[in-house]
Short mmCIF file of C-alpha atoms and ligand atoms in Angstrom, two decimals:
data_model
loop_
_atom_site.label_atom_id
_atom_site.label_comp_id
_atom_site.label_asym_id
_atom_site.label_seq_id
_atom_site.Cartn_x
_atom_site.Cartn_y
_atom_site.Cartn_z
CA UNK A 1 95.90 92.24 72.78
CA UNK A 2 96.82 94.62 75.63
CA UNK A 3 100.40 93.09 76.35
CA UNK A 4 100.98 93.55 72.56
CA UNK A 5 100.17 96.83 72.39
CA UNK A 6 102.05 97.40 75.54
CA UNK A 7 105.09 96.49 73.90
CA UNK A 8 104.37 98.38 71.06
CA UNK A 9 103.67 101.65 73.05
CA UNK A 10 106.54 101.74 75.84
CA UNK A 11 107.68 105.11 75.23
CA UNK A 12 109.18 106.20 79.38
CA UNK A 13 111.77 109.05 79.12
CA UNK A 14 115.32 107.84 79.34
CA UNK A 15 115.75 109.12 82.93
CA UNK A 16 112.13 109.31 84.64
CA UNK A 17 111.87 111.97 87.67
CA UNK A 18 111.88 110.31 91.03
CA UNK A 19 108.15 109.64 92.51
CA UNK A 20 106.66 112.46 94.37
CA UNK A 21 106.18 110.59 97.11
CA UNK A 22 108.60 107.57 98.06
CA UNK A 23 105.77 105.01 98.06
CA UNK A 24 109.02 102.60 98.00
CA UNK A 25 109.70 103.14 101.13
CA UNK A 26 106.48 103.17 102.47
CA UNK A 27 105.86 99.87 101.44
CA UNK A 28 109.06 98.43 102.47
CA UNK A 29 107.93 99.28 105.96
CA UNK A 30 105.61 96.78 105.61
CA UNK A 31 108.42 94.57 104.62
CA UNK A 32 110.33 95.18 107.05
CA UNK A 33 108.03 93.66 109.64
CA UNK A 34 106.58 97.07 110.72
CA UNK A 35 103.35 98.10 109.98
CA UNK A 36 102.69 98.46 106.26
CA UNK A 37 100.99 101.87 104.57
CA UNK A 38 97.72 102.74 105.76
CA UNK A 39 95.28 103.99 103.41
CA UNK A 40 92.14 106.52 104.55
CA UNK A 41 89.67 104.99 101.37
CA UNK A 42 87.69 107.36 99.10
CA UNK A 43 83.99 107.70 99.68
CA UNK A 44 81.83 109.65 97.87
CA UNK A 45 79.46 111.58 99.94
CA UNK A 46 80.69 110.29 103.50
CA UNK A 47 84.70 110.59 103.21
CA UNK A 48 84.72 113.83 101.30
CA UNK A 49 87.13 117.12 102.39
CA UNK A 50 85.43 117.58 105.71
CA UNK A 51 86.26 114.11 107.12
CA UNK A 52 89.87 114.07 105.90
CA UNK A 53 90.42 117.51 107.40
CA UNK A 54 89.03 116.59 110.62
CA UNK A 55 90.56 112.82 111.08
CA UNK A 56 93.87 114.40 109.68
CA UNK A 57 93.96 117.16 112.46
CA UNK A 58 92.75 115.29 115.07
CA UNK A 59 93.40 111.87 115.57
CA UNK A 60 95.21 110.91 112.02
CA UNK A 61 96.78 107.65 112.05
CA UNK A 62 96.60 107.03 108.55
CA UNK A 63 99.86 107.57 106.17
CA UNK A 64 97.93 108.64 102.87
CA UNK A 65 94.27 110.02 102.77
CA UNK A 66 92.46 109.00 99.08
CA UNK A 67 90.28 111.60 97.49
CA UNK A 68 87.15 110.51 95.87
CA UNK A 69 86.40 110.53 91.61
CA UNK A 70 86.39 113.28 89.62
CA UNK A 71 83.85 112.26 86.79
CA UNK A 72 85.79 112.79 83.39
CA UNK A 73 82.72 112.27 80.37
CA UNK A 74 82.84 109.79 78.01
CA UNK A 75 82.67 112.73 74.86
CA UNK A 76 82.63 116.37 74.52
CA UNK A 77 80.05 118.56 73.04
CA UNK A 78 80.98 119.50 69.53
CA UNK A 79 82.26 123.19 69.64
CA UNK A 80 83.21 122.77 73.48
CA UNK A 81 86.60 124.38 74.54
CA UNK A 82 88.70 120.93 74.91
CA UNK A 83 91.50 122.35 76.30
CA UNK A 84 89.95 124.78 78.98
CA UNK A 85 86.92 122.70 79.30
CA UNK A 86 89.12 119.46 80.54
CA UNK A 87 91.44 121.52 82.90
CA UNK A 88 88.04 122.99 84.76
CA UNK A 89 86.61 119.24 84.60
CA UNK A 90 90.10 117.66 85.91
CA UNK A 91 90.68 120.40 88.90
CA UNK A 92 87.52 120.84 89.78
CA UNK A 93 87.76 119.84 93.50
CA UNK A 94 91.09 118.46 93.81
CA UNK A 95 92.89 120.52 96.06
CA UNK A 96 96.55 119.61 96.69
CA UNK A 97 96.80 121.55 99.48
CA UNK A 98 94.03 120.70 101.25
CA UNK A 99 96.13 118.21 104.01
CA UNK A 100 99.60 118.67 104.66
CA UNK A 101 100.48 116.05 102.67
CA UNK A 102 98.39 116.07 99.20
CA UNK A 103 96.05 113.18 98.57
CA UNK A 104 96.18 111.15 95.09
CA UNK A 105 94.12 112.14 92.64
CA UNK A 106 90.92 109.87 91.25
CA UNK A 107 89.65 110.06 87.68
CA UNK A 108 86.47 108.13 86.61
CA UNK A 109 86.05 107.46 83.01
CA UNK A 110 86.40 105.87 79.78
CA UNK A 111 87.36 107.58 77.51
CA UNK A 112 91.65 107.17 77.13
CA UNK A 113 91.65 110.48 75.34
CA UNK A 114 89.96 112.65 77.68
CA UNK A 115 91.34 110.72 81.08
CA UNK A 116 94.98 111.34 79.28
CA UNK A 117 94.44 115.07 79.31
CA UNK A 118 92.93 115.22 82.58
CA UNK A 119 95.95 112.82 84.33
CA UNK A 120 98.20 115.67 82.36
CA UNK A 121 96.58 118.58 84.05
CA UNK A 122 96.43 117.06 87.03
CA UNK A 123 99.94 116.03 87.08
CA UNK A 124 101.91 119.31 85.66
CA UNK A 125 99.53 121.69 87.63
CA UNK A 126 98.77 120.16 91.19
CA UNK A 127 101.13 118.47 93.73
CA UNK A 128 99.43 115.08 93.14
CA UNK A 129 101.57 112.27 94.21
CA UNK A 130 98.88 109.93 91.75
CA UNK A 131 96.17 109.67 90.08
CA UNK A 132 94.23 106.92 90.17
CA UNK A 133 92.18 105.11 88.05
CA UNK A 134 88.16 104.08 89.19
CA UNK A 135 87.42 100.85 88.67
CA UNK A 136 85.28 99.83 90.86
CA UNK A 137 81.76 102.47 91.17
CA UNK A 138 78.79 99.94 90.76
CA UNK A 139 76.46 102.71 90.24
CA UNK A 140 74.31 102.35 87.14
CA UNK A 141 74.70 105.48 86.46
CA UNK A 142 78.12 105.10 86.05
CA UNK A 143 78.26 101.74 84.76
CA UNK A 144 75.68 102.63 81.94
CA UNK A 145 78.51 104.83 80.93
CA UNK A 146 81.04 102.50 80.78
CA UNK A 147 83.67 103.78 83.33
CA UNK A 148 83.81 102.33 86.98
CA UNK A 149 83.80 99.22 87.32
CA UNK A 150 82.23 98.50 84.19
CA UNK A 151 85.74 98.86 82.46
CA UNK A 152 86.46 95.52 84.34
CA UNK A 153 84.16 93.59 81.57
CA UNK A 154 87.35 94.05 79.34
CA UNK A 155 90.71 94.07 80.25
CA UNK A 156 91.78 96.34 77.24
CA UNK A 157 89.44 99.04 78.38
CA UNK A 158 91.46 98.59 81.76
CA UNK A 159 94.83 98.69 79.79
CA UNK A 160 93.73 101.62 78.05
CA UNK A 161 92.58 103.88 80.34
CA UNK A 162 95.44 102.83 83.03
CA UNK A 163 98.06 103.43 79.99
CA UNK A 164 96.13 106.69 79.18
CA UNK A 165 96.70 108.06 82.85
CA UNK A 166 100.44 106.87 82.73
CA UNK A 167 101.24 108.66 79.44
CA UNK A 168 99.22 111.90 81.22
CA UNK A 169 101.73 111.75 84.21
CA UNK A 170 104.80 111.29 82.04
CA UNK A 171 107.99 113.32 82.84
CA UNK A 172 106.19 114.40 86.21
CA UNK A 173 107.16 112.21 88.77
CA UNK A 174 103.33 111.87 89.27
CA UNK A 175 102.41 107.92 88.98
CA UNK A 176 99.53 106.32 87.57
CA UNK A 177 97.66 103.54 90.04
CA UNK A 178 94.41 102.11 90.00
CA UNK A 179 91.36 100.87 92.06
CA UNK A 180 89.45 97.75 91.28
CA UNK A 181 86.74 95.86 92.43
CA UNK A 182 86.93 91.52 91.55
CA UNK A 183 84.79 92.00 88.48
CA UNK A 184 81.86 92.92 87.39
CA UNK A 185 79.38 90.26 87.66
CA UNK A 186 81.90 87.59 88.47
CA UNK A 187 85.93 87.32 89.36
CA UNK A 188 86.29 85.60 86.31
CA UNK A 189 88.65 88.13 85.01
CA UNK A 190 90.45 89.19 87.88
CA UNK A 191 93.65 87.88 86.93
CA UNK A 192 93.90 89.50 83.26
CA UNK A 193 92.50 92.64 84.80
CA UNK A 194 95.33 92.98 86.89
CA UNK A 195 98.12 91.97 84.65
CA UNK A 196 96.29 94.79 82.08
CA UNK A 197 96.94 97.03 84.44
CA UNK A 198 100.14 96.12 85.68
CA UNK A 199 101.25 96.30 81.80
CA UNK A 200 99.60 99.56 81.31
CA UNK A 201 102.01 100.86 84.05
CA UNK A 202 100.44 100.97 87.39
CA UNK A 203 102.37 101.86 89.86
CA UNK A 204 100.11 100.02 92.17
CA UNK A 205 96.85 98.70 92.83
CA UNK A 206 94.37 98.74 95.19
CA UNK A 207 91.90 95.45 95.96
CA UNK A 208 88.28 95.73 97.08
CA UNK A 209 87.23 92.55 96.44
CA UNK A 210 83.87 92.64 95.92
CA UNK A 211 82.02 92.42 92.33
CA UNK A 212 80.04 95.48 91.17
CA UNK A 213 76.86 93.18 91.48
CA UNK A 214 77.69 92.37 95.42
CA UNK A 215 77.69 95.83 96.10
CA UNK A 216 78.58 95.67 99.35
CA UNK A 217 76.62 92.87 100.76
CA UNK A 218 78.32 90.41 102.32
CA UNK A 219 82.12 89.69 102.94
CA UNK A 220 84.92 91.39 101.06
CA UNK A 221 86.41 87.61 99.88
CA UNK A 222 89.85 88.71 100.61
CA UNK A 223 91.19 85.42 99.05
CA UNK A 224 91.22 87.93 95.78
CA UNK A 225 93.70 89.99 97.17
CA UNK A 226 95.75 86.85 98.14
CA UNK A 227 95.42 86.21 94.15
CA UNK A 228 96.43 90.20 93.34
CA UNK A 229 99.51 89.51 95.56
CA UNK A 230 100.60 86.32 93.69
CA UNK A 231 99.70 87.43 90.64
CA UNK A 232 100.87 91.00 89.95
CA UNK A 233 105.17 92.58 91.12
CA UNK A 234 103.72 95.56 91.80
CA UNK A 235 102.27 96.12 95.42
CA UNK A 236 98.95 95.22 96.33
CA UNK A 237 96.92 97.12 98.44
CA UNK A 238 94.33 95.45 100.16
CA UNK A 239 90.72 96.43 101.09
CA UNK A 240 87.31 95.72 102.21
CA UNK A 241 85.73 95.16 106.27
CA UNK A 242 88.67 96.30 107.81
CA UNK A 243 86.92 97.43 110.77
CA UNK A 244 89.80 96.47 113.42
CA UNK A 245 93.23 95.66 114.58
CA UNK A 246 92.53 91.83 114.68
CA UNK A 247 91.07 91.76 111.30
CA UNK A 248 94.21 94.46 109.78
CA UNK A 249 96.57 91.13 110.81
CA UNK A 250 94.09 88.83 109.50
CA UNK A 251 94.08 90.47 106.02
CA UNK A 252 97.82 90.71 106.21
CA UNK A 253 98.59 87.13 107.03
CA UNK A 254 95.77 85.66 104.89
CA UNK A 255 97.16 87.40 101.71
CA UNK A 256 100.60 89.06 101.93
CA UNK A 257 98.92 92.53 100.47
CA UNK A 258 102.00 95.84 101.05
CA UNK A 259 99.12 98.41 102.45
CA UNK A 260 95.79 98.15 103.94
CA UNK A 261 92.47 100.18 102.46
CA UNK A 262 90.20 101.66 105.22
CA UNK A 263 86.97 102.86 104.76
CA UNK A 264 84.11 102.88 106.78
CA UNK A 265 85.89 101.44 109.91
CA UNK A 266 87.54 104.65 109.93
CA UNK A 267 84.30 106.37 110.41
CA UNK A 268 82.92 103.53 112.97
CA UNK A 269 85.86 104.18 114.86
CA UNK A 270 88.17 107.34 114.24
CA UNK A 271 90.93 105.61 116.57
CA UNK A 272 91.14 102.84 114.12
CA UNK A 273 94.69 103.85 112.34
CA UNK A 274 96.23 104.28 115.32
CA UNK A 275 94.80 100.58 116.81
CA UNK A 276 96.48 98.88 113.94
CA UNK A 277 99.38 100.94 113.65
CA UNK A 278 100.11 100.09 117.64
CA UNK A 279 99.23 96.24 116.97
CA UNK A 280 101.11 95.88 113.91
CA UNK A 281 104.29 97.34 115.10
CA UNK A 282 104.23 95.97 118.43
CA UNK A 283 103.83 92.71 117.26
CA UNK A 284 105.40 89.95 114.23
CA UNK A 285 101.81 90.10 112.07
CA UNK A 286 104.05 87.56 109.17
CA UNK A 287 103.15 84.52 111.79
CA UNK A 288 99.77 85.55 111.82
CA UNK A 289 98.88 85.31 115.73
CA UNK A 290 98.86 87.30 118.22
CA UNK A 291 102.24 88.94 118.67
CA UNK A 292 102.79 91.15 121.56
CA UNK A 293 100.34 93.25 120.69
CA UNK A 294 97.44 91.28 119.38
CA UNK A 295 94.00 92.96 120.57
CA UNK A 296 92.41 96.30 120.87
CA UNK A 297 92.86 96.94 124.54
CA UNK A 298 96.66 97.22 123.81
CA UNK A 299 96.40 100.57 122.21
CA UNK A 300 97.44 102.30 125.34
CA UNK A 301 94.90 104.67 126.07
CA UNK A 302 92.32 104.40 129.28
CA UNK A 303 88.65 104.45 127.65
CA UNK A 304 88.26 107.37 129.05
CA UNK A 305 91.31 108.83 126.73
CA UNK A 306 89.40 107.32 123.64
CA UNK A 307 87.02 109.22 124.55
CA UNK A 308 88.41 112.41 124.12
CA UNK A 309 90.22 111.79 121.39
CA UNK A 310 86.56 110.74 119.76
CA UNK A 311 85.56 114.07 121.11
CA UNK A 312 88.27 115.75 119.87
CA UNK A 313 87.50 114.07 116.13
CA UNK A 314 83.86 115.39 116.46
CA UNK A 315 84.40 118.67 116.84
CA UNK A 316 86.72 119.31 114.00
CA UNK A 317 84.70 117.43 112.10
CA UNK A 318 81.75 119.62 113.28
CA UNK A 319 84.44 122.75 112.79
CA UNK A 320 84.44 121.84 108.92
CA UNK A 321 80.68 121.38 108.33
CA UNK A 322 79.97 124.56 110.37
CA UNK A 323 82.69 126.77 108.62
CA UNK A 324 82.45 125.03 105.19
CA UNK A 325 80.73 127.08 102.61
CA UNK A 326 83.64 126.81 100.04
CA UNK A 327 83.62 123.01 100.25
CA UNK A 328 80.12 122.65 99.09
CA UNK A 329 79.73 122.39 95.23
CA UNK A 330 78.14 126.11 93.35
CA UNK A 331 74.63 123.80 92.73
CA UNK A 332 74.36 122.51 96.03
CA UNK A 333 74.97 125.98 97.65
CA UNK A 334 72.50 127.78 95.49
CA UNK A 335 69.98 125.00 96.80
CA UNK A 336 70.74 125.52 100.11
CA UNK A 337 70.54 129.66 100.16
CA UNK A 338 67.12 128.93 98.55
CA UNK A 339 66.46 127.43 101.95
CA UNK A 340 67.62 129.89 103.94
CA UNK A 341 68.74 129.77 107.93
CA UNK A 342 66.68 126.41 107.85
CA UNK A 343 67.94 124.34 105.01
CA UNK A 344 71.52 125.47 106.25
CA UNK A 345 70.99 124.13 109.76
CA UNK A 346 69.19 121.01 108.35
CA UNK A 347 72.33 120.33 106.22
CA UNK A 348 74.59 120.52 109.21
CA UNK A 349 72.51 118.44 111.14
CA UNK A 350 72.26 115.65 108.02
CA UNK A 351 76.20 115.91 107.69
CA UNK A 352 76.55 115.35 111.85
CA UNK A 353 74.16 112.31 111.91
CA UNK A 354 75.87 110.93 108.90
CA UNK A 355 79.14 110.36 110.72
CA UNK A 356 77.18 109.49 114.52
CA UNK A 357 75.65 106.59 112.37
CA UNK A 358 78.78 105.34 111.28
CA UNK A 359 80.09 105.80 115.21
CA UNK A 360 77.41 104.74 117.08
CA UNK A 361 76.35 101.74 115.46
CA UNK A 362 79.54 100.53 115.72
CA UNK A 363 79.65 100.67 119.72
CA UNK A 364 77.31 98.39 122.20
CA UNK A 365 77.38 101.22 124.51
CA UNK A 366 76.18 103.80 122.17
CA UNK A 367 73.94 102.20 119.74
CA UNK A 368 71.34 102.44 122.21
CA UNK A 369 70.96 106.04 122.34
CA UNK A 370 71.50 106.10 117.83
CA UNK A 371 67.37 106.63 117.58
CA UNK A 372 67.46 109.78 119.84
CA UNK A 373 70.41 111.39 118.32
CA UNK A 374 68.89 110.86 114.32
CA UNK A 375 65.02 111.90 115.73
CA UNK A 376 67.68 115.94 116.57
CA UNK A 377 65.54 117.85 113.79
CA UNK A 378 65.73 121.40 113.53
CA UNK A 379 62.31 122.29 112.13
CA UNK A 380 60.04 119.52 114.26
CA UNK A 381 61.76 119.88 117.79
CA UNK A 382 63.89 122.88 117.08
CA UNK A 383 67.27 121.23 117.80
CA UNK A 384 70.36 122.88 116.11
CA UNK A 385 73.04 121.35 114.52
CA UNK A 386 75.53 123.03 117.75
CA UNK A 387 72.88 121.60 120.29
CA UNK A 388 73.18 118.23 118.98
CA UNK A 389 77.17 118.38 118.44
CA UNK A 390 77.08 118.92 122.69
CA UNK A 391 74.52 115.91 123.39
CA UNK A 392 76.67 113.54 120.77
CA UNK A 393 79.86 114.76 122.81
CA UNK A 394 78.25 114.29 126.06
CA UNK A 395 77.22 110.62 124.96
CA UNK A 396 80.77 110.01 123.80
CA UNK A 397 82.11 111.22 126.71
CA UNK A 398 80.16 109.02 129.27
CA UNK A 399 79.44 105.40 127.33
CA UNK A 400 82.37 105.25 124.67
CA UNK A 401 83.68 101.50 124.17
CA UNK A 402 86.01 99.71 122.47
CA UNK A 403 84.16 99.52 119.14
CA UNK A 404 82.71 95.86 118.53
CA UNK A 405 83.77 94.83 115.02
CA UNK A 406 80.42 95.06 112.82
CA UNK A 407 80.71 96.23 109.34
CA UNK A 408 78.06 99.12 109.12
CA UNK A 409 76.97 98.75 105.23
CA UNK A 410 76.63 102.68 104.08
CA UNK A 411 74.03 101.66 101.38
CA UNK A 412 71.75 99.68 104.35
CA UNK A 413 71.25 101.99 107.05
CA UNK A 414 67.95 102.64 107.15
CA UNK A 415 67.03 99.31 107.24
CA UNK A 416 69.86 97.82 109.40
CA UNK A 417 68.27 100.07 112.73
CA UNK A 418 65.00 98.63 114.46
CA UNK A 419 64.88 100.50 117.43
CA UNK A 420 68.51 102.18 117.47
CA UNK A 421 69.91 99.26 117.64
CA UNK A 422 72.19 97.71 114.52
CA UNK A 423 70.54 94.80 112.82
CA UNK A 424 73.95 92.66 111.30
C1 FMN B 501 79.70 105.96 100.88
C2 FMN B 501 80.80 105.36 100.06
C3 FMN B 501 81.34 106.08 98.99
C4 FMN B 501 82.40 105.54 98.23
N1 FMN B 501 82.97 106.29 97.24
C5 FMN B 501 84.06 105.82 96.58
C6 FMN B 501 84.75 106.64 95.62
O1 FMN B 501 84.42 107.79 95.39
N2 FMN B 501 85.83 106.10 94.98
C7 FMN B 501 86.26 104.83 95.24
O2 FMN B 501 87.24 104.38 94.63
N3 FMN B 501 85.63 104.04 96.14
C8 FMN B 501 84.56 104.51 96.83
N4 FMN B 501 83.95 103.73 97.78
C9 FMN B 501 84.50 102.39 98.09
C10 FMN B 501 85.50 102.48 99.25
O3 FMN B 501 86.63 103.25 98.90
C11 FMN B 501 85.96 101.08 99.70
O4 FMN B 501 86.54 100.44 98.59
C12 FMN B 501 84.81 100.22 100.23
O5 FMN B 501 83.99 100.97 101.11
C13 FMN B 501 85.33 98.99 100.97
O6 FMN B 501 86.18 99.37 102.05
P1 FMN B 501 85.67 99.40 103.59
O7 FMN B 501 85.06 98.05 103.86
O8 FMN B 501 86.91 99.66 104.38
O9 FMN B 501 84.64 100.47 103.69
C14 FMN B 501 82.90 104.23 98.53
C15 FMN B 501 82.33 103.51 99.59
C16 FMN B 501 81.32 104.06 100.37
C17 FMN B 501 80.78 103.26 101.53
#
């Protein structure tokens, strides 16, 4: 039904504006036998402004940082301003400028109408190179809505809403992509999903191959990206447990995907861009192997040097959460005034311990101390967010390693620690 209507509904402008950004290129690189497009992912929560600011201006690595949803509803209150209404809901926290190079754009929704309007604003009135299409949130609350992955029960819903966003970004040299999990409960309908949203004119798509009911247990089965690749012309990106250099020329070989997806690796270990950019230009990744490059000790900086550049990564990221005010949304600041002094330091010390989680369990020589660092508390021992920014440093500074390649799973945590030590 989709490819019908596809047909039916191909209305481009004769001469389309060149792309924004020359995502061509950047995937040709990858072609070319040097190292393909590197993707920061979007995470809700953990990988919001603060963490692209900081690993941007600090250690970067990465060649496009992804922004995480804006919600778009499924209706509109009868009466309700459409117009001004949808431009407030489609800007609300995207900020173009917010890197030196803007990041895409996200939309979450279901409604083809609505995300149409939003992909519109978003692509006449911000510098957004794309805006891309959420398909892969397994939260019920979501899902129960029908956007996120739960569009992946039908490929016409994908179809829809990915043809929705393309007709938004029309005449703007703005493109429409997507992000998709396998499925929903199963991969059964990968393949139709991604020809629906190849038809409905993604520029390109990006893989996490999981199904909304795996969550993120277990392994990312990147043999779905291998079936993205082979079925789909436009590029695949490919994501899920990249935590490391050997396991960026892994995913390559074993599927042929044009980018790679990072998430929390990039949190586990800051340096990671830059480890797989090193290894995958140094060496021939298309024969799989080792080329001349083919492990993390090759990235050309002592440990010591790591280090710093860890410390380095902290304290920007510690120089957003300090300074941040404007980041945090209008109902979470009003909660946290109510607090006063307190609640403010407590928030800076959650948003610190958040990342050290991420960065300690994924490093032998660190994990040890991961129990003392989350007990810092500023209302039972007194310990401010500053204080605890110099003892993380200090620990950096003295026992960083090479990070061992565990996947720390976000939704786990509390369970995975016995003792400060990771549970995998
Ligand atoms: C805390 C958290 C929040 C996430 N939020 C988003 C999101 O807002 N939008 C999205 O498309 N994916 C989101 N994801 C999924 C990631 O972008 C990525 O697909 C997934 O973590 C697998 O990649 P990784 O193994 O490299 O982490 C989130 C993941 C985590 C762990």
């Amino acid at each position: 039904m989709w490819a019908a209507t596809a047909a039916a509904s191909a209305s481009s402008p004769a001469v389309p504006p060149p792309p924004r950004r020359d995502y061509a290129s950047l995937f040709a690189r990858g072609k070319n036998g040097g190292c393909p497009p590197l993707f920061l992912a979007p995470m809700e929560g953990l990988g919001d402004a603060r963490l692209r600011r900081s690993l941007s201006l600090s250690v970067g690595g990465f060649d496009e940082a992804c922004r995480e949803f804006t919600r778009v509803p499924g209706t509109l209150s009868q009466g309700a301003k459409a117009e001004k209404l949808l431009r407030g809901i489609a800007l609300n926290g995207y900020d173009a400028e917010e890197l030196s190079r803007p990041a895409n754009a996200s939309l979450m929704g279901s409604n083809p109408d609505l995300l149409e309007h939003c992909a519109r604003v978003l692509a006449r009135e911000t510098r957004a190179p794309r805006v891309d299409l959420n398909c892969g949130c397994p939260a019920n609350v979501v899902t129960g809505k029908g956007a996120g992955s739960s569009l992946l029960r039908d490929p016409n819903d994908v179809y829809a809403c990915v043809s929705a966003i393309r007709r938004g970004c029309e005449g703007t040299g703005c493109v429409p992509t997507l992000k998709l999990r396998s499925g929903y409960d199963d991969d059964s309908l990968l393949r139709e999903n991604l020809l629906a949203a190849q038809e409905g004119g993604a520029a390109f798509v990006t893989l996490h191959p999981r199904t909304r009911r795996q969550g993120y247990s277990g392994r990312a089965n990147w043999k779905d990206i291998a079936i993205a690749v082979e079925t789909l012309d436009v590029p695949v990106i490919g994501n899920g447990d990249v935590t490391s250099p050997e396991r960026a020329r892994a995913l390559l070989f074993e599927t042929g995907c044009a980018g790679i997806m990072v998430g929390r690796g990039a949190v586990q270990d800051p340096l990671v861009f830059r480890r797989i950019k090193a290894e995958l230009r140094a060496g021939d990744w298309s024969e799989g192997g080792g080329g001349a490059a083919s492990s993390s000790s090759s990235f050309g900086l002592t440990p010591a040097e790591e280090a710093s550049e860890v410390v380095r990564f902290l304290r920007a990221f510690a120089a957003e959460v300090f300074a941040d005010d404007l980041l945090i949304s209008p109902r979470k600041r009003r909660r946290k005034l109510k607090g006063g002094a307190a609640a403010e330091e407590q928030f800076k010390l959650g948003k610190l311990k958040q990342i050290v989680k991420y960065l300690f369990a994924g490093n032998a020589s660190l994990s040890p101390h991961l129990s003392r660092v989350l007990s810092c508390d500023s209302i039972d021992n007194g310990i401010t967010a500053r204080e605890m920014l110099d003892v993380v440093c200090d620990l950096v500074a003295t026992s960083w390693d090479t990070p061992t390649d565990v996947l720390v799973d976000a939704f786990s945590m509390r369970t995975s620690y016995e003792g400060g030590r990771l549970l995998v």
